[in-house]
Amino acid sequence: MKKYIFPVLLIGLVSCGSDQTDQPAVKEKKVIVKHFKNEAEMDAHVLQLKKITEASGLIANSLHYEKADGTMIEVIGHLDSTNVIQILEEQFSDGNGKTNGTRFYFLNDGKPFMTQELIDQIDGTNEAVFIDRISYYDEKGKILKTKERTASFQDDINKSKYKPAPLHPIKMDRAMDALNSEKEFSTTFQGFVHQDIFSYLILGPDDPNGFTTALRLDYRDQLVNILYSDPDKYLGAKVKVNFEVHDDRGFEFQVYAGGKFVD
């Protein structure tokens, strides 16, 4: 099983999990901006966005980025039928057994009107706690309210009720950087790794402590052949890649599907 990576639009912002030039150009359509009167209307629109994105079945994956200490981030854009991101999903881990979980950004005119965090973390007494935290925002992005519920285990969270909590705004800037392979998630050539019968292309920023990502090489194209010809020479060269996310009995991995040098 494999998931294909599509070019997408986040309202006026282009956000691509890969550079697939064989896909038809997407025309930006007129955006209908919702104006919410209260929390109930926001909750109702979240349900509507879930139905819309589930019906389209379209997603846009970022690369899967990791650090040596286990810090991880991977972003999934859930699209409507016109290739516009409506829900942004950020899967993350802070590494070393610290906080990990998923953040959801529900979008209106390209900006979150509601965020939800589903988080496993260690509290001050070194006990594990699962947190379900929801925050609401106005049209300008100002946070209006935060509520949360907690449980010792994720399976028990639905037995708890939400309670008012201190305002806890979160931003989706890092998630968008990961989706677009920008800033700390920029993709420069960092070498090759060989494991068993497979070879992997390693990409990441020019930072020894930065995020890296590995793509399995099932074939060699012109870019890979050039990099193989003199890896030391091209170390740090900026590249842009296409990729597919494959699933083999519950294990996901990235497969290289072409690429090119970029200025």
mmCIF file of C-alpha atoms in Angstrom:
data_model
loop_
_atom_site.group_PDB
_atom_site.id
_atom_site.type_symbol
_atom_site.label_atom_id
_atom_site.label_comp_id
_atom_site.label_asym_id
_atom_site.label_seq_id
_atom_site.Cartn_x
_atom_site.Cartn_y
_atom_site.Cartn_z
ATOM 1 C CA MET A 1 0.000 0.000 0.000
ATOM 2 C CA LYS A 2 1.287 3.489 -0.729
ATOM 3 C CA LYS A 3 0.144 7.062 -0.351
ATOM 4 C CA TYR A 4 0.791 9.505 -3.181
ATOM 5 C CA ILE A 5 1.919 13.045 -2.490
ATOM 6 C CA PHE A 6 -0.149 15.742 -4.213
ATOM 7 C CA PRO A 7 0.470 19.434 -4.924
ATOM 8 C CA VAL A 8 -1.872 21.409 -2.685
ATOM 9 C CA LEU A 9 -3.062 24.881 -1.839
ATOM 10 C CA LEU A 10 -3.404 26.411 1.586
ATOM 11 C CA ILE A 11 -5.744 29.168 0.379
ATOM 12 C CA GLY A 12 -3.216 31.628 -1.099
ATOM 13 C CA LEU A 13 -0.117 29.681 -0.026
ATOM 14 C CA VAL A 14 1.300 26.843 -2.087
ATOM 15 C CA SER A 15 2.293 23.888 0.101
ATOM 16 C CA CYS A 16 3.760 20.882 -1.638
ATOM 17 C CA GLY A 17 4.840 17.590 -0.117
ATOM 18 C CA SER A 18 6.689 16.917 -3.362
ATOM 19 C CA ASP A 19 7.467 18.494 -6.693
ATOM 20 C CA GLN A 20 5.332 16.468 -9.104
ATOM 21 C CA THR A 21 5.449 18.419 -12.323
ATOM 22 C CA ASP A 22 3.248 15.898 -14.122
ATOM 23 C CA GLN A 23 0.254 16.952 -12.028
ATOM 24 C CA PRO A 24 -2.112 19.505 -13.583
ATOM 25 C CA ALA A 25 -1.912 23.049 -12.280
ATOM 26 C CA VAL A 26 -4.389 23.821 -9.554
ATOM 27 C CA LYS A 27 -6.430 26.975 -9.989
ATOM 28 C CA GLU A 28 -7.138 28.905 -6.846
ATOM 29 C CA LYS A 29 -10.864 29.216 -6.300
ATOM 30 C CA LYS A 30 -12.785 31.894 -4.524
ATOM 31 C CA VAL A 31 -12.620 31.278 -0.805
ATOM 32 C CA ILE A 32 -15.698 31.512 1.351
ATOM 33 C CA VAL A 33 -14.642 32.774 4.769
ATOM 34 C CA LYS A 34 -16.719 31.588 7.693
ATOM 35 C CA HIS A 35 -17.667 33.978 10.484
ATOM 36 C CA PHE A 36 -18.354 32.102 13.679
ATOM 37 C CA LYS A 37 -20.685 33.427 16.353
ATOM 38 C CA ASN A 38 -19.662 31.023 19.079
ATOM 39 C CA GLU A 39 -17.848 27.865 20.100
ATOM 40 C CA ALA A 40 -20.713 25.614 18.983
ATOM 41 C CA GLU A 41 -20.473 26.915 15.414
ATOM 42 C CA MET A 42 -16.731 26.253 15.402
ATOM 43 C CA ASP A 43 -17.271 22.706 16.654
ATOM 44 C CA ALA A 44 -19.870 22.138 13.937
ATOM 45 C CA HIS A 45 -17.494 23.413 11.245
ATOM 46 C CA VAL A 46 -14.750 21.088 12.474
ATOM 47 C CA LEU A 47 -17.079 18.146 11.910
ATOM 48 C CA GLN A 48 -17.877 19.483 8.446
ATOM 49 C CA LEU A 49 -14.172 19.769 7.555
ATOM 50 C CA LYS A 50 -13.568 16.207 8.716
ATOM 51 C CA LYS A 51 -16.366 14.954 6.469
ATOM 52 C CA ILE A 52 -15.106 16.996 3.488
ATOM 53 C CA THR A 53 -11.516 15.765 3.780
ATOM 54 C CA GLU A 54 -12.512 12.167 4.453
ATOM 55 C CA ALA A 55 -14.712 12.238 1.359
ATOM 56 C CA SER A 56 -11.927 13.570 -0.872
ATOM 57 C CA GLY A 57 -9.333 11.108 0.440
ATOM 58 C CA LEU A 58 -6.562 13.502 -0.646
ATOM 59 C CA ILE A 59 -3.530 14.131 1.548
ATOM 60 C CA ALA A 60 -0.154 15.859 1.296
ATOM 61 C CA ASN A 61 2.694 14.390 3.330
ATOM 62 C CA SER A 62 5.798 16.184 4.443
ATOM 63 C CA LEU A 63 8.975 14.185 4.643
ATOM 64 C CA HIS A 64 9.518 12.350 7.932
ATOM 65 C CA TYR A 65 12.168 14.308 9.839
ATOM 66 C CA GLU A 66 14.184 13.056 12.819
ATOM 67 C CA LYS A 67 17.128 13.979 15.044
ATOM 68 C CA ALA A 68 19.564 11.658 16.779
ATOM 69 C CA ASP A 69 17.839 12.140 20.151
ATOM 70 C CA GLY A 70 14.505 10.898 18.776
ATOM 71 C CA THR A 71 12.978 14.318 18.105
ATOM 72 C CA MET A 72 10.589 13.805 15.204
ATOM 73 C CA ILE A 73 8.065 15.683 13.079
ATOM 74 C CA GLU A 74 5.885 14.665 10.160
ATOM 75 C CA VAL A 75 3.043 16.759 8.772
ATOM 76 C CA ILE A 76 -0.037 15.648 6.854
ATOM 77 C CA GLY A 77 -2.287 18.069 5.028
ATOM 78 C CA HIS A 78 -5.882 16.868 4.628
ATOM 79 C CA LEU A 79 -7.317 18.321 1.420
ATOM 80 C CA ASP A 80 -10.749 18.986 0.029
ATOM 81 C CA SER A 81 -11.733 18.022 -3.522
ATOM 82 C CA THR A 82 -10.142 21.207 -4.920
ATOM 83 C CA ASN A 83 -6.688 20.392 -3.431
ATOM 84 C CA VAL A 84 -6.951 23.000 -0.675
ATOM 85 C CA ILE A 85 -5.719 22.099 2.804
ATOM 86 C CA GLN A 86 -8.536 22.238 5.319
ATOM 87 C CA ILE A 87 -6.909 20.358 8.201
ATOM 88 C CA LEU A 88 -3.213 20.294 9.050
ATOM 89 C CA GLU A 89 -1.993 17.368 11.160
ATOM 90 C CA GLU A 90 1.385 17.618 12.900
ATOM 91 C CA GLN A 91 2.766 14.409 14.371
ATOM 92 C CA PHE A 92 5.695 15.092 16.676
ATOM 93 C CA SER A 93 7.981 13.820 19.408
ATOM 94 C CA ASP A 94 10.321 15.910 21.548
ATOM 95 C CA GLY A 95 12.671 12.941 21.915
ATOM 96 C CA ASN A 96 14.325 11.253 24.894
ATOM 97 C CA GLY A 97 10.994 9.930 26.162
ATOM 98 C CA LYS A 98 9.529 13.410 26.530
ATOM 99 C CA THR A 99 6.319 14.856 25.093
ATOM 100 C CA ASN A 100 4.893 13.328 21.925
ATOM 101 C CA GLY A 101 1.572 13.403 20.160
ATOM 102 C CA THR A 102 -0.429 15.070 17.409
ATOM 103 C CA ARG A 103 -1.587 18.644 16.811
ATOM 104 C CA PHE A 104 -4.509 19.399 14.507
ATOM 105 C CA TYR A 105 -5.075 22.827 12.932
ATOM 106 C CA PHE A 106 -8.588 23.364 11.553
ATOM 107 C CA LEU A 107 -8.433 26.139 8.987
ATOM 108 C CA ASN A 108 -10.625 29.019 7.887
ATOM 109 C CA ASP A 109 -9.205 31.265 5.166
ATOM 110 C CA GLY A 110 -5.831 29.568 5.698
ATOM 111 C CA LYS A 111 -5.703 30.365 9.421
ATOM 112 C CA PRO A 112 -6.590 28.119 12.364
ATOM 113 C CA PHE A 113 -9.934 28.850 14.002
ATOM 114 C CA MET A 114 -9.517 25.826 16.252
ATOM 115 C CA THR A 115 -6.557 23.673 17.290
ATOM 116 C CA GLN A 116 -6.553 20.341 19.069
ATOM 117 C CA GLU A 117 -3.579 18.757 20.807
ATOM 118 C CA LEU A 118 -3.555 15.054 21.702
ATOM 119 C CA ILE A 119 -0.439 14.687 23.812
ATOM 120 C CA ASP A 120 1.360 12.061 25.886
ATOM 121 C CA GLN A 121 3.715 13.676 28.372
ATOM 122 C CA ILE A 122 5.438 13.187 31.711
ATOM 123 C CA ASP A 123 4.148 15.447 34.471
ATOM 124 C CA GLY A 124 6.035 16.978 37.417
ATOM 125 C CA THR A 125 5.804 13.765 39.430
ATOM 126 C CA ASN A 126 7.317 11.725 36.598
ATOM 127 C CA GLU A 127 3.944 10.136 35.859
ATOM 128 C CA ALA A 128 2.535 9.729 32.364
ATOM 129 C CA VAL A 129 -0.536 11.770 31.494
ATOM 130 C CA PHE A 130 -2.562 12.047 28.292
ATOM 131 C CA ILE A 131 -3.911 15.509 27.442
ATOM 132 C CA ASP A 132 -6.670 16.447 25.011
ATOM 133 C CA ARG A 133 -6.509 20.245 24.652
ATOM 134 C CA ILE A 134 -8.687 22.422 22.389
ATOM 135 C CA SER A 135 -8.235 26.137 21.697
ATOM 136 C CA TYR A 136 -10.436 28.553 19.740
ATOM 137 C CA TYR A 137 -9.297 31.631 17.774
ATOM 138 C CA ASP A 138 -10.929 34.669 16.170
ATOM 139 C CA GLU A 139 -10.545 35.712 12.512
ATOM 140 C CA LYS A 140 -7.290 37.560 13.306
ATOM 141 C CA GLY A 141 -5.736 34.556 15.011
ATOM 142 C CA LYS A 142 -6.189 35.818 18.568
ATOM 143 C CA ILE A 143 -6.907 33.024 21.013
ATOM 144 C CA LEU A 144 -10.326 33.166 22.647
ATOM 145 C CA LYS A 145 -10.533 30.111 24.883
ATOM 146 C CA THR A 146 -8.728 26.902 25.865
ATOM 147 C CA LYS A 147 -10.258 23.810 27.412
ATOM 148 C CA GLU A 148 -8.716 20.439 28.185
ATOM 149 C CA ARG A 149 -9.250 17.046 29.703
ATOM 150 C CA THR A 150 -6.689 14.584 31.031
ATOM 151 C CA ALA A 151 -6.375 10.885 31.795
ATOM 152 C CA SER A 152 -3.642 8.431 32.663
ATOM 153 C CA PHE A 153 -4.193 6.610 29.368
ATOM 154 C CA GLN A 154 -5.472 7.697 25.968
ATOM 155 C CA ASP A 155 -8.139 4.992 25.991
ATOM 156 C CA ASP A 156 -9.683 6.598 29.087
ATOM 157 C CA ILE A 157 -9.791 10.187 27.807
ATOM 158 C CA ASN A 158 -13.368 10.016 26.505
ATOM 159 C CA LYS A 159 -14.578 9.288 30.032
ATOM 160 C CA SER A 160 -13.393 12.744 31.130
ATOM 161 C CA LYS A 161 -15.071 16.091 30.548
ATOM 162 C CA TYR A 162 -13.395 19.215 29.222
ATOM 163 C CA LYS A 163 -12.578 21.859 31.799
ATOM 164 C CA PRO A 164 -11.499 25.500 31.320
ATOM 165 C CA ALA A 165 -7.708 25.831 31.089
ATOM 166 C CA PRO A 166 -5.175 28.680 30.766
ATOM 167 C CA LEU A 167 -4.995 30.090 27.242
ATOM 168 C CA HIS A 168 -2.632 27.946 25.198
ATOM 169 C CA PRO A 169 -2.181 29.284 21.657
ATOM 170 C CA ILE A 170 -0.113 27.280 19.202
ATOM 171 C CA LYS A 171 1.186 28.272 15.786
ATOM 172 C CA MET A 172 1.422 26.180 12.646
ATOM 173 C CA ASP A 173 4.556 27.908 11.272
ATOM 174 C CA ARG A 174 6.858 24.958 12.013
ATOM 175 C CA ALA A 175 4.363 22.522 10.515
ATOM 176 C CA MET A 176 4.213 24.562 7.306
ATOM 177 C CA ASP A 177 8.021 24.752 7.168
ATOM 178 C CA ALA A 178 8.156 20.950 7.402
ATOM 179 C CA LEU A 179 5.470 20.533 4.743
ATOM 180 C CA ASN A 180 7.389 22.830 2.396
ATOM 181 C CA SER A 181 10.915 21.579 3.326
ATOM 182 C CA GLU A 182 11.971 25.079 4.377
ATOM 183 C CA LYS A 183 14.239 26.622 7.041
ATOM 184 C CA GLU A 184 15.258 23.947 9.574
ATOM 185 C CA PHE A 185 13.698 21.333 7.284
ATOM 186 C CA SER A 186 15.519 22.355 4.110
ATOM 187 C CA THR A 187 16.694 19.418 1.996
ATOM 188 C CA THR A 188 20.384 19.406 1.178
ATOM 189 C CA PHE A 189 22.359 16.298 0.270
ATOM 190 C CA GLN A 190 23.885 14.694 3.369
ATOM 191 C CA GLY A 191 25.093 11.398 1.932
ATOM 192 C CA PHE A 192 23.995 7.800 1.427
ATOM 193 C CA VAL A 193 23.400 4.965 3.882
ATOM 194 C CA HIS A 194 23.450 1.282 2.956
ATOM 195 C CA GLN A 195 21.514 -1.229 5.039
ATOM 196 C CA ASP A 196 21.019 -4.861 4.071
ATOM 197 C CA ILE A 197 19.957 -4.867 0.410
ATOM 198 C CA PHE A 198 18.699 -1.272 0.430
ATOM 199 C CA SER A 199 20.344 2.108 -0.061
ATOM 200 C CA TYR A 200 18.981 5.364 1.328
ATOM 201 C CA LEU A 201 19.356 8.984 0.305
ATOM 202 C CA ILE A 202 19.910 11.191 3.371
ATOM 203 C CA LEU A 203 18.701 14.797 3.255
ATOM 204 C CA GLY A 204 18.688 17.620 5.780
ATOM 205 C CA PRO A 205 19.913 21.144 6.487
ATOM 206 C CA ASP A 206 23.602 22.082 6.778
ATOM 207 C CA ASP A 207 23.495 21.561 10.534
ATOM 208 C CA PRO A 208 25.016 18.511 12.277
ATOM 209 C CA ASN A 209 22.351 18.789 14.978
ATOM 210 C CA GLY A 210 19.490 19.431 12.553
ATOM 211 C CA PHE A 211 16.666 17.271 11.263
ATOM 212 C CA THR A 212 17.400 14.624 8.647
ATOM 213 C CA THR A 213 15.226 12.376 6.519
ATOM 214 C CA ALA A 214 15.953 9.119 4.672
ATOM 215 C CA LEU A 215 14.424 7.980 1.378
ATOM 216 C CA ARG A 216 14.833 4.437 0.120
ATOM 217 C CA LEU A 217 16.387 4.248 -3.335
ATOM 218 C CA ASP A 218 14.607 1.688 -5.493
ATOM 219 C CA TYR A 219 16.195 3.091 -8.637
ATOM 220 C CA ARG A 220 18.764 5.664 -9.748
ATOM 221 C CA ASP A 221 17.894 8.681 -11.856
ATOM 222 C CA GLN A 222 20.200 11.412 -13.136
ATOM 223 C CA LEU A 223 20.308 13.247 -9.791
ATOM 224 C CA VAL A 224 21.211 10.132 -7.806
ATOM 225 C CA ASN A 225 23.864 9.112 -10.342
ATOM 226 C CA ILE A 226 25.480 12.559 -10.125
ATOM 227 C CA LEU A 227 25.473 12.464 -6.309
ATOM 228 C CA TYR A 228 26.943 8.956 -6.318
ATOM 229 C CA SER A 229 29.707 10.056 -8.700
ATOM 230 C CA ASP A 230 31.303 12.277 -6.043
ATOM 231 C CA PRO A 231 29.371 12.414 -2.735
ATOM 232 C CA ASP A 232 31.932 14.644 -1.017
ATOM 233 C CA LYS A 233 31.755 17.214 -3.793
ATOM 234 C CA TYR A 234 27.970 17.514 -3.581
ATOM 235 C CA LEU A 235 27.681 17.400 0.206
ATOM 236 C CA GLY A 236 25.366 20.264 1.206
ATOM 237 C CA ALA A 237 23.961 20.730 -2.309
ATOM 238 C CA LYS A 238 20.316 21.814 -2.168
ATOM 239 C CA VAL A 239 17.922 19.382 -3.824
ATOM 240 C CA LYS A 240 14.191 18.981 -4.216
ATOM 241 C CA VAL A 241 12.666 15.525 -4.284
ATOM 242 C CA ASN A 242 9.502 13.682 -5.144
ATOM 243 C CA PHE A 243 8.587 10.783 -2.893
ATOM 244 C CA GLU A 244 5.948 8.248 -2.008
ATOM 245 C CA VAL A 245 4.992 6.989 1.435
ATOM 246 C CA HIS A 246 4.693 3.196 1.393
ATOM 247 C CA ASP A 247 3.041 1.059 4.040
ATOM 248 C CA ASP A 248 4.185 -2.530 4.477
ATOM 249 C CA ARG A 249 2.190 -4.356 7.184
ATOM 250 C CA GLY A 250 1.931 -1.244 9.330
ATOM 251 C CA PHE A 251 5.506 -0.048 8.776
ATOM 252 C CA GLU A 252 5.714 3.216 6.819
ATOM 253 C CA PHE A 253 8.766 4.259 4.848
ATOM 254 C CA GLN A 254 9.621 6.835 2.207
ATOM 255 C CA VAL A 255 10.630 5.899 -1.309
ATOM 256 C CA TYR A 256 12.525 8.257 -3.606
ATOM 257 C CA ALA A 257 10.568 9.078 -6.767
ATOM 258 C CA GLY A 258 12.870 11.542 -8.546
ATOM 259 C CA GLY A 259 14.516 14.845 -7.826
ATOM 260 C CA LYS A 260 16.630 17.724 -9.024
ATOM 261 C CA PHE A 261 19.179 20.297 -7.905
ATOM 262 C CA VAL A 262 17.789 23.702 -6.982
ATOM 263 C CA ASP A 263 19.498 27.084 -6.782
#
